[in-house]
């Protein structure tokens, strides 16, 4: 293997193993920031040694062992935790790791990985800082890659990561899985990060920078890891289902000119059936684990209704409307209400949809949200109330920032003003 | 991006197609690890060509249907794993881990790693 190839292998090994290496080291030193530095030291050692001696058979265990030796050296130098050092020195005296050590590494590592994820996603950090730290520590991404993915300069991202690590240390965030009382909030924080990372990539799928779409795959990888680590948490499977199904539409979301294509207009042959099946399987697991379905599971249910429909006409709108009604109870928001109104309008007719959508005009949160008047215009037009529809489409056109959308809404307004249904 | 990791076995050694429990356990552990790492999308083992195999060949516009077993074929695809990873180096890492399962059992094997065509590759 040439040096370039070895370096590429080391990069790959790092992405795959770093989370487990950092987790194992954090289990030892109880400080994720320091654990990460130790792991980086081990990576430097690998970059020096592997091109000469070859990649070891179990690179993750190699990196962990080197990191642990560095930790012990540092602890010795600092002359702290004397007893712990002596104890570890006995366990790690041998020059190379033993098969027993390997086995111990595998057994404990799942717990440590879960602790690492909960620590990196701690609510003392902003969601952006959590996402950066998680991608770096669990996803094995370089600072430069994370910076590019989030469209900020590398120095800014490096600073954000350093500050996040310092915040964790200063807040004395323990390296542990939270207890039952705290668990729901902390889990929500972990899931929020996965979703944030996914959306950061999903929103940019049309972009030409490969790193941003690759973020969707990183988020999927993360949420699939979480499924293995927390098999009893319904919402973990719910989020996995939602992301798998959303990702299944990647190929159909943009047309040949790079313009977004709305869900109901997408070419469903381009939906990825493998990801849809994975999503539906995850949804089954969510249902099996859940008492009351949580917001991610309910959003996944809605996504699944679309995924199951082979044509737009086959869409089970009644079921979608019922899911939105449940979502509105679990996680109420005016946007959810608006979506529910649309679903109800397809399930029960435009009048029923209008009854739900009308009161939303008084919601301050939607005052400048162009989709509200766009939906109202559509419902009124379907009821043949063209003059009122024209006014709503005009207002929607004024509110949107997207030129293409504005043109479309103005055309609709003009058709309605002329007393006819919108032609497109 | 996605890669197909395919392994080929010698069809003239039937014992390779009837793995022992130790091998099945090792392979199971590998699959569980790839799954836990969030990279395994699908993986299946194939029956030898003596079991329900068929081949359709078109040559010069003429179609021939052949049933297994394929006497003339020595190395036959025996299974695959479909993985979703960041690049070829990561796929090769997982393929090496896959190969290790065979090496530990003292089995000669050939593993092909191939990039899967995705929408971006054919669009535009």
Coordinates of N, CA and C in Angstrom, one line a residue, chain A residues 143-282:
Chain A
X143 N -12.9 19.1 11.3 CA -13.5 20.4 11.5 C -13.7 21.1 10.1
X144 N -12.8 21.0 9.2 CA -12.9 21.6 7.9 C -14.1 21.1 7.2
X145 N -14.4 19.8 7.3 CA -15.6 19.2 6.6 C -16.9 19.7 7.2
X146 N -16.9 19.9 8.6 CA -18.1 20.3 9.3 C -18.3 21.8 8.9
X147 N -17.2 22.6 8.8 CA -17.3 24.0 8.5 C -18.0 24.1 7.1
X148 N -17.5 23.3 6.1 CA -18.0 23.4 4.8 C -19.5 23.0 4.7
X149 N -19.8 22.0 5.5 CA -21.2 21.5 5.5 C -22.1 22.6 6.1
X150 N -21.7 23.4 7.1 CA -22.5 24.4 7.7 C -22.3 25.8 7.1
X151 N -21.5 25.8 6.0 CA -21.2 27.1 5.3 C -20.6 28.2 6.2
X152 N -19.7 27.8 7.1 CA -19.0 28.8 7.9 C -17.5 28.6 7.7
X153 N -16.7 29.7 8.0 CA -15.3 29.5 7.8 C -14.7 28.5 8.8
X154 N -13.6 27.8 8.4 CA -13.1 26.7 9.3 C -12.7 27.3 10.6
X155 N -12.1 28.5 10.7 CA -11.7 29.0 12.0 C -12.9 29.2 12.9
X156 N -14.0 29.7 12.3 CA -15.3 29.8 13.1 C -15.7 28.5 13.7
X157 N -15.7 27.5 12.8 CA -16.2 26.2 13.3 C -15.2 25.6 14.4
X158 N -13.9 25.8 14.2 CA -12.9 25.3 15.2 C -13.2 26.0 16.5
X159 N -13.5 27.3 16.5 CA -13.8 28.0 17.7 C -15.1 27.5 18.3
X160 N -16.1 27.2 17.5 CA -17.4 26.8 18.0 C -17.2 25.4 18.7
X161 N -16.3 24.6 18.2 CA -16.1 23.2 18.8 C -15.3 23.4 20.1
X162 N -14.3 24.2 20.0 CA -13.5 24.4 21.3 C -14.3 25.0 22.4
X163 N -15.2 26.0 22.0 CA -16.0 26.6 23.0 C -17.0 25.6 23.6
X164 N -17.5 24.7 22.7 CA -18.5 23.7 23.1 C -17.9 22.8 24.1
X165 N -16.6 22.3 23.8 CA -15.9 21.4 24.7 C -15.7 22.1 26.1
X166 N -15.3 23.4 26.0 CA -15.0 24.1 27.3 C -16.3 24.3 28.1
X167 N -17.4 24.6 27.4 CA -18.7 24.7 28.1 C -19.1 23.4 28.8
X168 N -18.8 22.3 28.2 CA -19.1 21.0 28.8 C -18.3 20.8 30.1
X169 N -17.0 21.2 30.0 CA -16.1 21.0 31.1 C -16.5 22.0 32.3
X170 N -16.8 23.2 31.9 CA -17.1 24.2 32.9 C -18.4 23.9 33.6
X171 N -19.4 23.4 32.8 CA -20.7 23.1 33.4 C -20.6 21.7 34.1
X172 N -19.4 21.1 34.1 CA -19.2 19.8 34.8 C -20.3 18.8 34.4
X173 N -20.5 18.8 33.1 CA -21.5 17.8 32.5 C -20.9 16.4 32.7
X174 N -21.6 15.6 33.5 CA -21.1 14.2 33.7 C -21.2 13.4 32.5
X175 N -20.2 12.4 32.3 CA -20.2 11.5 31.2 C -21.1 10.3 31.5
X176 N -22.3 10.5 31.2 CA -23.3 9.4 31.6 C -24.6 9.5 30.8
X177 N -25.3 8.4 30.8 CA -26.6 8.4 30.2 C -27.5 8.9 31.3
X178 N -28.4 9.9 31.0 CA -29.2 10.5 32.0 C -30.2 9.5 32.7
X179 N -30.6 9.8 33.9 CA -31.5 8.9 34.6 C -32.9 9.2 34.1
X180 N -33.9 8.3 34.5 CA -35.2 8.3 34.0 C -35.9 9.7 34.0
X181 N -35.6 10.4 35.1 CA -36.3 11.7 35.3 C -35.9 12.7 34.1
X182 N -34.6 12.6 33.8 CA -34.1 13.6 32.8 C -34.2 13.1 31.4
X183 N -34.4 11.8 31.3 CA -34.1 11.1 30.0 C -34.9 11.6 28.8
X184 N -36.2 11.9 29.1 CA -37.0 12.4 27.9 C -36.5 13.6 27.3
X185 N -36.2 14.6 28.2 CA -35.6 15.9 27.7 C -34.3 15.7 26.9
X186 N -33.4 14.9 27.6 CA -32.1 14.7 27.0 C -32.2 14.0 25.7
X187 N -33.1 13.0 25.6 CA -33.3 12.2 24.4 C -33.8 13.2 23.3
X188 N -34.7 14.1 23.6 CA -35.2 15.0 22.7 C -34.1 15.9 22.1
X189 N -33.1 16.2 22.9 CA -32.0 17.0 22.5 C -31.1 16.2 21.5
X190 N -31.0 14.9 21.8 CA -30.2 14.1 20.9 C -30.9 14.0 19.5
X191 N -32.2 13.7 19.6 CA -32.9 13.6 18.3 C -33.0 14.8 17.5
X192 N -33.1 16.0 18.2 CA -33.1 17.3 17.6 C -31.8 17.5 16.8
X193 N -30.7 17.0 17.3 CA -29.4 17.2 16.6 C -29.4 16.4 15.4
X194 N -29.9 15.1 15.4 CA -29.9 14.3 14.3 C -30.8 14.9 13.2
X195 N -31.9 15.4 13.6 CA -32.8 16.0 12.6 C -32.2 17.3 12.0
X196 N -31.5 18.1 12.9 CA -30.9 19.3 12.4 C -29.8 19.0 11.3
X197 N -29.0 18.0 11.6 CA -28.0 17.6 10.7 C -28.6 17.1 9.4
X198 N -29.6 16.3 9.5 CA -30.3 15.8 8.2 C -30.8 17.0 7.4
X199 N -31.5 17.9 8.1 CA -32.1 19.0 7.3 C -31.1 20.0 6.7
X200 N -30.0 20.1 7.4 CA -28.9 21.0 6.9 C -28.5 20.4 5.5
X201 N -28.5 19.1 5.4 CA -28.1 18.5 4.1 C -29.3 18.4 3.2
X202 N -30.4 18.1 3.7 CA -31.6 18.0 2.8 C -32.0 19.3 2.1
X203 N -31.9 20.4 2.9 CA -32.3 21.7 2.3 C -31.4 22.0 1.2
X204 N -30.2 21.4 1.2 CA -29.2 21.8 0.2 C -28.9 20.7 -0.9
X205 N -29.8 19.7 -0.9 CA -29.6 18.6 -1.9 C -29.4 19.1 -3.3
X206 N -30.0 20.3 -3.6 CA -29.9 20.8 -4.9 C -28.5 21.5 -5.2
X207 N -27.8 21.8 -4.1 CA -26.5 22.4 -4.2 C -25.4 21.6 -4.8
X208 N -24.3 22.2 -5.2 CA -23.3 21.4 -5.9 C -22.2 21.0 -5.0
X209 N -22.3 21.4 -3.7 CA -21.3 21.0 -2.8 C -21.7 19.6 -2.2
X210 N -20.9 18.6 -2.5 CA -21.3 17.2 -2.2 C -21.4 17.0 -0.7
X211 N -20.7 17.8 0.1 CA -20.6 17.6 1.5 C -22.0 17.8 2.2
X212 N -22.8 18.7 1.6 CA -24.1 19.0 2.3 C -25.1 17.9 2.1
X213 N -25.3 17.4 0.9 CA -26.1 16.2 0.7 C -25.5 15.0 1.5
X214 N -24.2 14.9 1.6 CA -23.6 13.8 2.4 C -24.0 13.9 3.9
X215 N -24.4 15.1 4.3 CA -24.8 15.3 5.7 C -26.1 14.4 6.0
X216 N -26.9 14.3 5.0 CA -28.1 13.5 5.1 C -27.7 12.0 5.5
X217 N -26.7 11.6 4.8 CA -26.2 10.2 5.0 C -25.6 10.1 6.4
X218 N -24.9 11.1 6.8 CA -24.3 11.1 8.2 C -25.4 11.1 9.2
X219 N -26.5 11.9 9.0 CA -27.6 11.9 10.0 C -28.3 10.5 10.0
X220 N -28.4 9.9 8.8 CA -29.0 8.6 8.8 C -28.2 7.6 9.5
X221 N -26.9 7.7 9.3 CA -25.9 6.8 10.0 C -26.1 6.9 11.5
X222 N -26.1 8.2 11.9 CA -26.3 8.5 13.4 C -27.5 7.9 14.0
X223 N -28.6 8.1 13.2 CA -29.9 7.7 13.8 C -30.0 6.2 13.8
X224 N -29.4 5.5 12.8 CA -29.3 4.1 12.7 C -28.5 3.5 13.9
X225 N -27.4 4.2 14.2 CA -26.6 3.9 15.4 C -27.5 4.0 16.7
X226 N -28.2 5.1 16.8 CA -29.1 5.3 17.9 C -30.1 4.2 18.1
X227 N -30.6 3.7 16.9 CA -31.6 2.6 17.0 C -31.0 1.4 17.6
X228 N -29.7 1.1 17.3 CA -29.0 0.0 17.9 C -28.8 0.2 19.4
X229 N -28.4 1.4 19.8 CA -28.1 1.7 21.2 C -29.3 1.8 22.1
X230 N -30.4 2.3 21.5 CA -31.6 2.5 22.3 C -32.8 1.8 21.7
X231 N -32.8 0.5 21.6 CA -33.8 -0.2 20.8 C -35.2 -0.1 21.4
X232 N -35.3 0.4 22.7 CA -36.7 0.5 23.3 C -37.3 1.9 23.2
X233 N -36.5 2.8 22.7 CA -37.1 4.2 22.6 C -37.9 4.4 21.3
X234 N -39.2 4.5 21.4 CA -40.0 4.6 20.2 C -39.7 5.7 19.3
X235 N -39.4 6.9 19.9 CA -39.1 8.1 19.1 C -37.8 8.0 18.3
X236 N -36.9 7.2 18.8 CA -35.6 7.0 18.0 C -36.0 6.3 16.7
X237 N -36.9 5.2 16.8 CA -37.3 4.6 15.6 C -38.2 5.5 14.7
X238 N -39.0 6.3 15.4 CA -39.8 7.2 14.7 C -39.0 8.2 13.9
X239 N -38.0 8.7 14.5 CA -37.1 9.7 13.7 C -36.4 8.9 12.6
X240 N -35.9 7.7 12.9 CA -35.3 6.9 11.8 C -36.2 6.7 10.7
X241 N -37.5 6.4 11.0 CA -38.5 6.2 9.9 C -38.7 7.4 9.1
X242 N -38.8 8.6 9.8 CA -39.0 9.8 9.1 C -37.8 10.2 8.2
X243 N -36.6 10.0 8.7 CA -35.4 10.3 7.9 C -35.3 9.4 6.7
X244 N -35.5 8.1 6.9 CA -35.3 7.1 5.8 C -36.3 7.5 4.7
X245 N -37.6 7.8 5.1 CA -38.6 8.0 4.1 C -38.3 9.4 3.4
X246 N -37.9 10.4 4.2 CA -37.6 11.6 3.5 C -36.4 11.4 2.5
X247 N -35.4 10.7 3.0 CA -34.2 10.5 2.1 C -34.6 9.7 0.9
X248 N -35.7 8.9 1.0 CA -36.1 8.0 -0.2 C -36.5 8.9 -1.4
X249 N -36.8 10.2 -1.1 CA -37.3 11.1 -2.2 C -36.3 11.9 -2.8
X250 N -35.0 11.8 -2.3 CA -34.0 12.7 -2.8 C -33.9 12.8 -4.3
X251 N -34.0 11.7 -5.0 CA -33.9 11.7 -6.5 C -35.0 12.4 -7.2
X252 N -36.1 12.6 -6.5 CA -37.3 13.1 -7.2 C -37.6 14.6 -6.8
X253 N -36.8 15.1 -5.8 CA -37.1 16.4 -5.3 C -36.7 17.6 -6.1
X254 N -35.9 17.3 -7.1 CA -35.4 18.4 -7.9 C -35.5 18.1 -9.4
X255 N -36.0 19.0 -10.2 CA -36.1 18.7 -11.6 C -34.8 18.9 -12.4
X256 N -34.8 18.7 -13.7 CA -33.6 18.8 -14.5 C -32.9 20.1 -14.4
X257 N -33.7 21.2 -14.1 CA -33.1 22.5 -14.0 C -32.7 22.8 -12.6
X258 N -32.8 21.9 -11.7 CA -32.4 22.1 -10.3 C -33.5 22.8 -9.5
X259 N -34.7 22.9 -10.1 CA -35.8 23.5 -9.3 C -36.5 22.5 -8.4
X260 N -36.9 22.9 -7.2 CA -37.6 21.9 -6.4 C -38.9 21.5 -7.0
X261 N -39.2 20.2 -6.7 CA -40.5 19.6 -7.2 C -41.3 19.3 -6.0
X262 N -42.6 19.8 -5.9 CA -43.4 19.5 -4.8 C -43.8 18.0 -4.7
X263 N -44.0 17.6 -3.4 CA -44.3 16.2 -3.1 C -45.3 15.5 -4.1
X264 N -46.4 16.2 -4.2 CA -47.5 15.6 -5.0 C -47.2 15.6 -6.5
X265 N -46.2 16.3 -6.9 CA -45.8 16.4 -8.3 C -44.6 15.5 -8.6
X266 N -44.0 14.9 -7.6 CA -42.8 14.2 -7.9 C -43.0 12.9 -8.7
X267 N -42.0 12.5 -9.4 CA -42.1 11.2 -10.2 C -41.8 10.1 -9.2
X268 N -42.8 9.4 -8.8 CA -42.7 8.4 -7.7 C -41.8 7.2 -8.1
X269 N -41.6 7.0 -9.4 CA -40.7 5.9 -9.8 C -39.2 6.2 -9.3
X270 N -39.0 7.5 -9.0 CA -37.6 7.8 -8.5 C -37.5 7.7 -7.0
X271 N -38.5 7.4 -6.3 CA -38.4 7.2 -4.9 C -37.7 5.9 -4.6
X272 N -36.8 5.9 -3.6 CA -35.9 4.8 -3.4 C -36.7 3.8 -2.5
X273 N -37.1 2.7 -3.1 CA -37.9 1.7 -2.4 C -37.2 1.0 -1.3
X274 N -35.9 0.9 -1.4 CA -35.1 0.2 -0.3 C -35.3 1.1 1.0
X275 N -35.1 2.4 0.8 CA -35.2 3.3 2.0 C -36.6 3.4 2.5
X276 N -37.6 3.3 1.6 CA -39.0 3.4 2.0 C -39.2 2.1 2.9
X277 N -38.8 1.0 2.4 CA -39.0 -0.3 3.2 C -38.3 -0.2 4.6
X278 N -37.1 0.4 4.6 CA -36.4 0.5 5.8 C -37.2 1.5 6.8
X279 N -37.7 2.6 6.2 CA -38.5 3.5 6.9 C -39.8 2.9 7.5
X280 N -40.4 2.1 6.7 CA -41.7 1.5 7.2 C -41.4 0.5 8.3
X281 N -40.2 -0.2 8.1 CA -39.8 -1.2 9.2 C -39.5 -0.5 10.5
X282 N -38.8 0.7 10.4 CA -38.5 1.5 11.6 C -39.8 2.0 12.2

